[in-house]
Structure formats: C-alpha cells, structure tokens
PDB file of C-alpha atoms and ligand atoms in Angstrom:
ATOM      1  CA  UNK C   9      30.480-160.948 -99.158  1.00  0.00           C
ATOM      2  CA  UNK C  10      32.814-158.017 -98.773  1.00  0.00           C
ATOM      3  CA  UNK C  11      35.098-159.658-101.292  1.00  0.00           C
ATOM      4  CA  UNK C  12      32.290-159.753-103.831  1.00  0.00           C
ATOM      5  CA  UNK C  13      31.420-156.091-103.439  1.00  0.00           C
ATOM      6  CA  UNK C  14      34.945-154.801-103.377  1.00  0.00           C
ATOM      7  CA  UNK C  15      35.684-157.217-106.188  1.00  0.00           C
ATOM      8  CA  UNK C  16      32.991-155.608-108.300  1.00  0.00           C
ATOM      9  CA  UNK C  17      34.279-152.154-107.622  1.00  0.00           C
ATOM     10  CA  UNK C  18      37.824-153.184-108.394  1.00  0.00           C
ATOM     11  CA  UNK C  19      36.672-154.984-111.545  1.00  0.00           C
ATOM     12  CA  UNK C  20      35.161-151.729-112.643  1.00  0.00           C
ATOM     13  CA  UNK C  21      38.318-149.752-111.953  1.00  0.00           C
ATOM     14  CA  UNK C  22      40.464-152.341-113.663  1.00  0.00           C
ATOM     15  CA  UNK C  23      38.180-152.551-116.716  1.00  0.00           C
ATOM     16  CA  UNK C  24      38.197-148.790-116.967  1.00  0.00           C
ATOM     17  CA  UNK C  25      41.973-148.700-116.795  1.00  0.00           C
ATOM     18  CA  UNK C  26      42.226-151.463-119.378  1.00  0.00           C
ATOM     19  CA  UNK C  27      39.710-149.704-121.627  1.00  0.00           C
ATOM     20  CA  UNK C  28      41.615-146.419-121.488  1.00  0.00           C
ATOM     21  CA  UNK C  29      44.831-148.235-122.065  1.00  0.00           C
ATOM     22  CA  UNK C  30      43.391-150.093-125.069  1.00  0.00           C
ATOM     23  CA  UNK C  31      42.219-146.820-126.572  1.00  0.00           C
ATOM     24  CA  UNK C  32      45.705-145.360-126.239  1.00  0.00           C
ATOM     25  CA  UNK C  33      47.315-148.549-127.561  1.00  0.00           C
ATOM     26  CA  UNK C  34      44.804-148.591-130.426  1.00  0.00           C
ATOM     27  CA  UNK C  35      45.703-145.061-131.365  1.00  0.00           C
ATOM     28  CA  UNK C  36      49.436-145.576-131.538  1.00  0.00           C
ATOM     29  CA  UNK C  37      48.794-149.021-132.902  1.00  0.00           C
ATOM     30  CA  UNK C  38      47.177-147.802-136.129  1.00  0.00           C
ATOM     31  CA  UNK C  39      50.250-145.635-136.659  1.00  0.00           C
ATOM     32  CA  UNK C  40      52.726-148.403-135.997  1.00  0.00           C
ATOM     33  CA  UNK C  41      50.844-151.208-137.701  1.00  0.00           C
ATOM     34  CA  UNK C  42      52.922-151.412-140.823  1.00  0.00           C
ATOM     35  CA  UNK C  43      56.254-150.991-139.118  1.00  0.00           C
ATOM     36  CA  UNK C  44      56.060-152.996-135.908  1.00  0.00           C
ATOM     37  CA  UNK C  45      55.212-156.682-135.759  1.00  0.00           C
ATOM     38  CA  UNK C  46      56.304-156.686-132.084  1.00  0.00           C
ATOM     39  CA  UNK C  47      53.618-154.198-131.187  1.00  0.00           C
ATOM     40  CA  UNK C  48      51.100-156.344-132.986  1.00  0.00           C
ATOM     41  CA  UNK C  49      52.065-159.367-130.928  1.00  0.00           C
ATOM     42  CA  UNK C  50      51.907-157.352-127.712  1.00  0.00           C
ATOM     43  CA  UNK C  51      48.466-155.999-128.396  1.00  0.00           C
ATOM     44  CA  UNK C  52      47.207-159.506-129.044  1.00  0.00           C
ATOM     45  CA  UNK C  53      48.403-160.818-125.695  1.00  0.00           C
ATOM     46  CA  UNK C  54      46.978-157.833-123.852  1.00  0.00           C
ATOM     47  CA  UNK C  55      43.451-158.642-125.007  1.00  0.00           C
ATOM     48  CA  UNK C  56      43.375-162.045-123.314  1.00  0.00           C
ATOM     49  CA  UNK C  57      40.257-162.605-121.233  1.00  0.00           C
ATOM     50  CA  UNK C  58      40.593-161.793-117.548  1.00  0.00           C
ATOM     51  CA  UNK C  59      39.827-165.318-116.428  1.00  0.00           C
ATOM     52  CA  UNK C  60      42.875-166.531-118.374  1.00  0.00           C
ATOM     53  CA  UNK C  61      45.046-164.190-116.357  1.00  0.00           C
ATOM     54  CA  UNK C  62      43.256-165.335-113.207  1.00  0.00           C
ATOM     55  CA  UNK C  63      43.935-168.942-114.084  1.00  0.00           C
ATOM     56  CA  UNK C  64      47.649-168.339-114.544  1.00  0.00           C
ATOM     57  CA  UNK C  65      47.798-166.441-111.280  1.00  0.00           C
ATOM     58  CA  UNK C  66      45.871-169.195-109.548  1.00  0.00           C
ATOM     59  CA  UNK C  67      48.303-171.859-110.731  1.00  0.00           C
ATOM     60  CA  UNK C  68      51.387-169.809-109.840  1.00  0.00           C
ATOM     61  CA  UNK C  69      50.072-168.667-106.431  1.00  0.00           C
ATOM     62  CA  UNK C  70      48.376-171.846-105.328  1.00  0.00           C
ATOM     63  CA  UNK C  71      50.828-174.517-106.360  1.00  0.00           C
ATOM     64  CA  UNK C  72      53.795-173.465-104.263  1.00  0.00           C
ATOM     65  CA  UNK C  73      53.067-175.894-101.438  1.00  0.00           C
ATOM     66  CA  UNK C  74      50.747-178.433-103.030  1.00  0.00           C
ATOM     67  CA  UNK C  75      49.456-179.309-106.494  1.00  0.00           C
ATOM     68  CA  UNK C  76      47.104-176.814-108.164  1.00  0.00           C
ATOM     69  CA  UNK C  77      43.670-178.128-107.173  1.00  0.00           C
ATOM     70  CA  UNK C  78      41.068-178.068-109.972  1.00  0.00           C
ATOM     71  CA  UNK C  79      38.360-175.519-109.087  1.00  0.00           C
ATOM     72  CA  UNK C  80      35.463-177.778-110.016  1.00  0.00           C
ATOM     73  CA  UNK C  81      36.111-180.280-107.202  1.00  0.00           C
ATOM     74  CA  UNK C  82      35.070-177.754-104.517  1.00  0.00           C
ATOM     75  CA  UNK C  83      32.095-175.393-104.270  1.00  0.00           C
ATOM     76  CA  UNK C  84      32.448-171.652-104.919  1.00  0.00           C
ATOM     77  CA  UNK C  85      31.852-170.959-101.210  1.00  0.00           C
ATOM     78  CA  UNK C  86      35.011-172.861-100.291  1.00  0.00           C
ATOM     79  CA  UNK C  87      37.135-170.825-102.706  1.00  0.00           C
ATOM     80  CA  UNK C  88      35.666-167.606-101.431  1.00  0.00           C
ATOM     81  CA  UNK C  89      36.509-168.468 -97.814  1.00  0.00           C
ATOM     82  CA  UNK C  90      40.032-169.552 -98.748  1.00  0.00           C
ATOM     83  CA  UNK C  91      40.703-166.365-100.722  1.00  0.00           C
ATOM     84  CA  UNK C  92      39.317-164.131 -97.992  1.00  0.00           C
ATOM     85  CA  UNK C  93      41.536-165.686 -95.314  1.00  0.00           C
ATOM     86  CA  UNK C  94      44.987-166.156 -96.848  1.00  0.00           C
ATOM     87  CA  UNK C  95      46.531-165.798 -93.384  1.00  0.00           C
ATOM     88  CA  UNK C  96      44.525-168.642 -91.920  1.00  0.00           C
ATOM     89  CA  UNK C  97      45.331-171.321 -94.437  1.00  0.00           C
ATOM     90  CA  UNK C  98      45.346-174.757 -92.819  1.00  0.00           C
ATOM     91  CA  UNK C  99      47.744-173.654 -90.125  1.00  0.00           C
ATOM     92  CA  UNK C 100      49.950-171.619 -92.473  1.00  0.00           C
ATOM     93  CA  UNK C 101      49.606-168.461 -94.545  1.00  0.00           C
ATOM     94  CA  UNK C 102      49.832-167.723 -98.246  1.00  0.00           C
ATOM     95  CA  UNK C 103      52.807-165.411 -98.859  1.00  0.00           C
ATOM     96  CA  UNK C 104      52.747-162.316-101.117  1.00  0.00           C
ATOM     97  CA  UNK C 105      49.031-162.501-101.636  1.00  0.00           C
ATOM     98  CA  UNK C 106      48.290-159.063-103.015  1.00  0.00           C
ATOM     99  CA  UNK C 107      44.834-157.600-103.497  1.00  0.00           C
ATOM    100  CA  UNK C 108      44.968-157.677-107.309  1.00  0.00           C
ATOM    101  CA  UNK C 109      45.828-161.391-107.371  1.00  0.00           C
ATOM    102  CA  UNK C 110      43.007-162.013-104.934  1.00  0.00           C
ATOM    103  CA  UNK C 111      40.476-160.324-107.228  1.00  0.00           C
ATOM    104  CA  UNK C 112      41.705-161.925-110.461  1.00  0.00           C
ATOM    105  CA  UNK C 113      41.963-165.402-108.918  1.00  0.00           C
ATOM    106  CA  UNK C 114      38.467-164.997-107.499  1.00  0.00           C
ATOM    107  CA  UNK C 115      37.219-164.183-111.033  1.00  0.00           C
ATOM    108  CA  UNK C 116      38.666-167.431-112.297  1.00  0.00           C
ATOM    109  CA  UNK C 117      37.573-169.631-109.373  1.00  0.00           C
ATOM    110  CA  UNK C 118      34.011-168.386-109.266  1.00  0.00           C
ATOM    111  CA  UNK C 119      33.485-168.952-112.990  1.00  0.00           C
ATOM    112  CA  UNK C 120      35.046-172.430-112.804  1.00  0.00           C
ATOM    113  CA  UNK C 121      33.140-173.815-109.821  1.00  0.00           C
ATOM    114  CA  UNK C 122      29.521-174.156-108.755  1.00  0.00           C
ATOM    115  CA  UNK C 123      27.629-173.042-105.723  1.00  0.00           C
ATOM    116  CA  UNK C 124      27.363-175.485-102.836  1.00  0.00           C
ATOM    117  CA  UNK C 125      25.017-178.355-103.710  1.00  0.00           C
ATOM    118  CA  UNK C 126      22.977-178.489-100.519  1.00  0.00           C
ATOM    119  CA  UNK C 127      22.083-175.010 -99.341  1.00  0.00           C
ATOM    120  CA  UNK C 128      23.090-174.320 -95.706  1.00  0.00           C
ATOM    121  CA  UNK C 129      25.260-177.441 -95.555  1.00  0.00           C
ATOM    122  CA  UNK C 130      28.677-176.877 -93.950  1.00  0.00           C
ATOM    123  CA  UNK C 131      31.308-175.600 -96.382  1.00  0.00           C
ATOM    124  CA  UNK C 132      33.806-178.389 -97.165  1.00  0.00           C
ATOM    125  CA  UNK C 133      37.417-177.417 -96.569  1.00  0.00           C
ATOM    126  CA  UNK C 134      38.814-180.726 -97.723  1.00  0.00           C
ATOM    127  CA  UNK C 135      38.376-182.291-101.161  1.00  0.00           C
ATOM    128  CA  UNK C 136      37.362-185.506 -99.447  1.00  0.00           C
ATOM    129  CA  UNK C 137      34.244-183.833 -97.985  1.00  0.00           C
ATOM    130  CA  UNK C 138      33.102-182.360-101.294  1.00  0.00           C
ATOM    131  CA  UNK C 139      30.041-183.614-103.161  1.00  0.00           C
ATOM    132  CA  UNK C 140      31.454-182.277-106.412  1.00  0.00           C
ATOM    133  CA  UNK C 141      34.529-184.436-106.101  1.00  0.00           C
ATOM    134  CA  UNK C 142      32.301-187.510-105.896  1.00  0.00           C
ATOM    135  CA  UNK C 143      30.136-186.385-108.804  1.00  0.00           C
ATOM    136  CA  UNK C 144      33.235-185.982-110.991  1.00  0.00           C
ATOM    137  CA  UNK C 145      34.266-189.579-110.238  1.00  0.00           C
ATOM    138  CA  UNK C 146      31.299-191.758-111.183  1.00  0.00           C
ATOM    139  CA  UNK C 147      33.487-194.768-112.047  1.00  0.00           C
ATOM    140  CA  UNK C 148      35.902-194.624-109.165  1.00  0.00           C
ATOM    141  CA  UNK C 149      35.475-196.335-105.823  1.00  0.00           C
ATOM    142  CA  UNK C 150      38.022-194.786-103.525  1.00  0.00           C
ATOM    143  CA  UNK C 151      39.631-197.127-101.056  1.00  0.00           C
ATOM    144  CA  UNK C 152      42.405-194.831 -99.838  1.00  0.00           C
ATOM    145  CA  UNK C 153      41.911-191.423 -98.178  1.00  0.00           C
ATOM    146  CA  UNK C 154      41.429-188.617-100.727  1.00  0.00           C
ATOM    147  CA  UNK C 155      43.824-185.686-100.410  1.00  0.00           C
ATOM    148  CA  UNK C 156      45.695-183.371-102.728  1.00  0.00           C
ATOM    149  CA  UNK C 157      48.522-185.885-102.462  1.00  0.00           C
ATOM    150  CA  UNK C 158      46.587-188.788-103.975  1.00  0.00           C
ATOM    151  CA  UNK C 159      45.427-187.183-107.245  1.00  0.00           C
ATOM    152  CA  UNK C 160      48.717-188.053-108.931  1.00  0.00           C
ATOM    153  CA  UNK C 161      48.013-191.787-108.577  1.00  0.00           C
ATOM    154  CA  UNK C 162      45.512-191.617-111.450  1.00  0.00           C
ATOM    155  CA  UNK C 163      46.135-188.169-112.956  1.00  0.00           C
ATOM    156  CA  UNK C 164      49.724-188.088-114.248  1.00  0.00           C
ATOM    157  CA  UNK C 165      49.354-184.490-115.522  1.00  0.00           C
ATOM    158  CA  UNK C 166      48.517-182.735-112.225  1.00  0.00           C
ATOM    159  CA  UNK C 167      51.715-180.672-112.185  1.00  0.00           C
ATOM    160  CA  UNK C 168      50.680-179.213-115.557  1.00  0.00           C
ATOM    161  CA  UNK C 169      47.162-178.634-114.197  1.00  0.00           C
ATOM    162  CA  UNK C 170      45.820-181.357-116.496  1.00  0.00           C
ATOM    163  CA  UNK C 171      43.079-183.497-114.977  1.00  0.00           C
ATOM    164  CA  UNK C 172      41.820-184.896-118.277  1.00  0.00           C
ATOM    165  CA  UNK C 173      44.706-187.268-118.869  1.00  0.00           C
ATOM    166  CA  UNK C 174      44.404-190.506-116.925  1.00  0.00           C
ATOM    167  CA  UNK C 175      46.789-193.365-116.304  1.00  0.00           C
ATOM    168  CA  UNK C 176      46.424-196.111-118.974  1.00  0.00           C
ATOM    169  CA  UNK C 177      44.446-198.397-116.620  1.00  0.00           C
ATOM    170  CA  UNK C 178      41.741-195.749-116.319  1.00  0.00           C
ATOM    171  CA  UNK C 179      42.017-194.347-119.815  1.00  0.00           C
ATOM    172  CA  UNK C 180      41.254-197.745-121.326  1.00  0.00           C
ATOM    173  CA  UNK C 181      38.794-198.971-118.698  1.00  0.00           C
ATOM    174  CA  UNK C 182      35.190-199.309-119.823  1.00  0.00           C
TER     175      UNK C 182
HETATM  176  C1  HEC P  13      52.467-171.663 -97.951  1.00  0.00           C
HETATM  177  C2  HEC P  13      52.007-172.909 -98.517  1.00  0.00           C
HETATM  178  C3  HEC P  13      50.649-172.914 -99.202  1.00  0.00           C
HETATM  179  C4  HEC P  13      50.240-172.140-100.263  1.00  0.00           C
HETATM  180  C5  HEC P  13      51.036-171.082-101.023  1.00  0.00           C
HETATM  181  C6  HEC P  13      48.877-172.546-100.555  1.00  0.00           C
HETATM  182  N1  HEC P  13      48.497-173.567 -99.726  1.00  0.00           N
HETATM  183 FE1  HEC P  13      46.727-174.566 -99.766  1.00  0.00          FE
HETATM  184  N2  HEC P  13      47.357-175.769 -98.265  1.00  0.00           N
HETATM  185  C7  HEC P  13      48.545-175.639 -97.583  1.00  0.00           C
HETATM  186  C8  HEC P  13      48.605-176.625 -96.507  1.00  0.00           C
HETATM  187  C9  HEC P  13      49.747-176.812 -95.517  1.00  0.00           C
HETATM  188  C10 HEC P  13      47.397-177.378 -96.593  1.00  0.00           C
HETATM  189  C11 HEC P  13      46.968-178.563 -95.721  1.00  0.00           C
HETATM  190  C12 HEC P  13      47.460-179.815 -96.403  1.00  0.00           C
HETATM  191  C13 HEC P  13      47.206-181.054 -95.641  1.00  0.00           C
HETATM  192  O1  HEC P  13      46.430-181.074 -94.696  1.00  0.00           O
HETATM  193  O2  HEC P  13      47.774-182.079 -96.086  1.00  0.00           O
HETATM  194  C14 HEC P  13      46.654-176.829 -97.715  1.00  0.00           C
HETATM  195  C15 HEC P  13      45.444-177.325 -98.157  1.00  0.00           C
HETATM  196  C16 HEC P  13      44.667-176.771 -99.158  1.00  0.00           C
HETATM  197  C17 HEC P  13      43.389-177.291 -99.596  1.00  0.00           C
HETATM  198  C18 HEC P  13      42.716-178.581 -99.118  1.00  0.00           C
HETATM  199  C19 HEC P  13      43.383-179.763 -99.829  1.00  0.00           C
HETATM  200  C20 HEC P  13      42.814-181.137 -99.519  1.00  0.00           C
HETATM  201  O3  HEC P  13      43.605-182.087 -99.523  1.00  0.00           O
HETATM  202  O4  HEC P  13      41.609-181.298 -99.335  1.00  0.00           O
HETATM  203  C21 HEC P  13      42.915-176.418-100.540  1.00  0.00           C
HETATM  204  C22 HEC P  13      41.601-176.510-101.291  1.00  0.00           C
HETATM  205  C23 HEC P  13      43.910-175.368-100.691  1.00  0.00           C
HETATM  206  N3  HEC P  13      44.970-175.615 -99.873  1.00  0.00           N
HETATM  207  C24 HEC P  13      43.797-174.289-101.564  1.00  0.00           C
HETATM  208  C25 HEC P  13      44.799-173.329-101.777  1.00  0.00           C
HETATM  209  C26 HEC P  13      44.642-172.152-102.599  1.00  0.00           C
HETATM  210  C27 HEC P  13      43.367-171.755-103.320  1.00  0.00           C
HETATM  211  C28 HEC P  13      45.849-171.496-102.588  1.00  0.00           C
HETATM  212  C29 HEC P  13      46.208-170.210-103.298  1.00  0.00           C
HETATM  213  C30 HEC P  13      45.381-169.058-103.036  1.00  0.00           C
HETATM  214  C31 HEC P  13      46.753-172.261-101.752  1.00  0.00           C
HETATM  215  N4  HEC P  13      46.075-173.352-101.271  1.00  0.00           N
HETATM  216  C32 HEC P  13      48.092-171.952-101.522  1.00  0.00           C
HETATM  217  C33 HEC P  13      49.569-174.755 -97.847  1.00  0.00           C
HETATM  218  C34 HEC P  13      49.541-173.813 -98.875  1.00  0.00           C
HETATM  219  C1  HEC P  14      41.824-193.882-108.224  1.00  0.00           C
HETATM  220  C2  HEC P  14      42.032-193.001-109.351  1.00  0.00           C
HETATM  221  C3  HEC P  14      41.766-191.516-109.175  1.00  0.00           C
HETATM  222  C4  HEC P  14      42.207-190.685-108.168  1.00  0.00           C
HETATM  223  C5  HEC P  14      43.038-191.032-106.935  1.00  0.00           C
HETATM  224  C6  HEC P  14      41.712-189.353-108.488  1.00  0.00           C
HETATM  225  N1  HEC P  14      41.004-189.379-109.672  1.00  0.00           N
HETATM  226 FE1  HEC P  14      40.147-187.810-110.622  1.00  0.00          FE
HETATM  227  N2  HEC P  14      39.421-189.022-112.077  1.00  0.00           N
HETATM  228  C7  HEC P  14      39.645-190.393-112.142  1.00  0.00           C
HETATM  229  C8  HEC P  14      38.865-190.929-113.258  1.00  0.00           C
HETATM  230  C9  HEC P  14      38.848-192.393-113.686  1.00  0.00           C
HETATM  231  C10 HEC P  14      38.172-189.844-113.842  1.00  0.00           C
HETATM  232  C11 HEC P  14      37.177-189.857-115.027  1.00  0.00           C
HETATM  233  C12 HEC P  14      35.780-189.918-114.443  1.00  0.00           C
HETATM  234  C13 HEC P  14      35.400-191.310-114.017  1.00  0.00           C
HETATM  235  O1  HEC P  14      35.606-192.205-114.830  1.00  0.00           O
HETATM  236  O2  HEC P  14      34.903-191.523-112.869  1.00  0.00           O
HETATM  237  C14 HEC P  14      38.551-188.659-113.066  1.00  0.00           C
HETATM  238  C15 HEC P  14      38.099-187.386-113.344  1.00  0.00           C
HETATM  239  C16 HEC P  14      38.499-186.250-112.676  1.00  0.00           C
HETATM  240  C17 HEC P  14      38.140-184.909-113.053  1.00  0.00           C
HETATM  241  C18 HEC P  14      37.299-184.500-114.259  1.00  0.00           C
HETATM  242  C19 HEC P  14      38.257-184.354-115.412  1.00  0.00           C
HETATM  243  C20 HEC P  14      37.610-183.873-116.688  1.00  0.00           C
HETATM  244  O3  HEC P  14      37.337-184.697-117.558  1.00  0.00           O
HETATM  245  O4  HEC P  14      37.413-182.667-116.822  1.00  0.00           O
HETATM  246  C21 HEC P  14      38.732-184.055-112.158  1.00  0.00           C
HETATM  247  C22 HEC P  14      38.690-182.540-112.149  1.00  0.00           C
HETATM  248  C23 HEC P  14      39.461-184.882-111.211  1.00  0.00           C
HETATM  249  N3  HEC P  14      39.296-186.204-111.574  1.00  0.00           N
HETATM  250  C24 HEC P  14      40.178-184.396-110.144  1.00  0.00           C
HETATM  251  C25 HEC P  14      40.826-185.196-109.195  1.00  0.00           C
HETATM  252  C26 HEC P  14      41.508-184.667-108.036  1.00  0.00           C
HETATM  253  C27 HEC P  14      41.632-183.203-107.692  1.00  0.00           C
HETATM  254  C28 HEC P  14      42.013-185.738-107.357  1.00  0.00           C
HETATM  255  C29 HEC P  14      42.794-185.742-106.042  1.00  0.00           C
HETATM  256  C30 HEC P  14      42.137-185.099-104.902  1.00  0.00           C
HETATM  257  C31 HEC P  14      41.623-186.937-108.085  1.00  0.00           C
HETATM  258  N4  HEC P  14      40.901-186.568-109.197  1.00  0.00           N
HETATM  259  C32 HEC P  14      41.951-188.226-107.719  1.00  0.00           C
HETATM  260  C33 HEC P  14      40.439-191.130-111.303  1.00  0.00           C
HETATM  261  C34 HEC P  14      41.010-190.680-110.125  1.00  0.00           C
END
C-alpha cells in the first residue's frame, strides 16, 4: 500500500514538474516555432503519455534476465509485490532499480492488468498459477509446464514484446 500512496504523491510532484516544464517550453516554443523544426519534434515526444514511458521502462528493466512478461497474464497484486521487493526477486535482485522507474513502471503495470480474480486467494508468483493466463488461452490445452521460457514456442514475437503474433499453426487454426 505504501507504494500506492507514495506513488500518488510522486505522481503529483512529477506532473507538477512536467506542467511547469511544458509552460516554459510552450513559451519559448511559440518564439522558435518558425525557425526550429527540431524543437517542434522534441516537444511532440515530450508530451507522450506517462504509461508509454512506463511501458518502455518496463521492457528495458524487466527483460534483462528473462523475456518481458505481458502484464495481463498476472493480477495487479502480483506486480505490486514484485515492484515493492526488487531485492527479493526469485532468489536474485533487480539491479539499478531506482525510485522513478518503480513509480512509472507501476503506472503502466496497474493500468494494464486486473485485480486478482478471487478476492483473498493467494497471490500467484508464477504465470502457471494465474487464472488470467488461463483465461487468455481459451483454445490452448497446455501439456508442458508453463514458464516464461515456454511462451516463445507459440509466440514468435516475445522478444519484441508482441504477444499477438502466433506461429502459423495457431494463427490458422480454427
Ligand atoms: C537480475 C535478473 C532479473 C531481472 C532484471 C528481472 N527478473 Fe524476473 N525473474 C528472475 C529470475 C531468476 C526468475 C525465476 C525464473 C525461474 O524460476 O525460471 C524470475 C521470474 C519472474 C517472474 C515469474 C515468471 C514465471 O515463469 O512464472 C515474473 C513475473 C518476473 N520475474 C517479473 C519481473 C519484473 C516485473 C521485472 C522488472 C521489474 C523482472 N522480473 C526483472 C530474474 C530477473
Ligand atoms: C502452446 C502454444 C502457446 C504457448 C506455449 C503460450 N501461448 Fe499465449 N496464446 C496462444 C494462443 C493460441 C493465443 C490466442 C488465444 C487462444 O486461441 O487461446 C494466445 C494468446 C495470448 C495472449 C493474448 C494476446 C492478445 O491477443 O492480446 C497473451 C498475452 C499470451 N498468449 C501470453 C502468453 C505468455 C506470457 C506465454 C508464456 C508464459 C504464452 N502465452 C504461452 C498460444 C500459446
């Protein structure tokens, strides 16, 4: 819970900083508009939504040791626990995990996942234990153990964080 509260406070500080910054950019921007196409391009990238930034940070931070896992296969509670305990990560620890990344990644993960399906059920720490993983795979009957290592068998785009594209067998299956 502490992450949520501090997250809100930090969101506020960050939004305020961004707002002030936008005002100052806007001011010089109107002056430079006719002369500087580079400035125009920069101001467009700076107005990207925060969850986009969070997504990029998620992929770069969380795919160093394994594939980037799609947020929707696990409940929000799992992501919260994982982000709050970067030093107790399945027997290892997540390096260089700074506070700002934590907050921005949390923004992305909480908007891209749902709350645990059965209230008070134990939080799943493995994809295999997750109800959402099963719900996302109505056609598939898994015979082998499900881990982050097996996604590639049917999802050739996992390295690019693409879980839409399927191998031809699945793509064309009824
Ligand atoms: C330093 C390496 C490292 C980094 C960086 C890392 N992880 Fe992990 N992660 C692991 C290891 C090791 C496991 C256990 C894998 C296993 O049991 O096969 C794991 C497992 C997982 C699992 C369970 C996968 C499954 O098969 O069910 C999730 C979810 C997960 N990590 C999320 C994250 C998130 C979120 C981040 C970024 C904040 C992250 N990881 C960054 C090393 C890392
Ligand atoms: C045996 C093949 C197979 C394996 C292994 C597999 N998937 Fe899938 N996945 C599918 C199929 C097929 C679909 C489309 C839904 C359906 O037909 O059941 C799908 C759909 C999905 C979707 C929804 C994609 C969308 O349309 O937005 C996600 C997310 C996903 N899989 C994640 C994973 C992850 C993460 C893993 C590894 C832990 C994994 N899958 C392992 C076959 C597989």
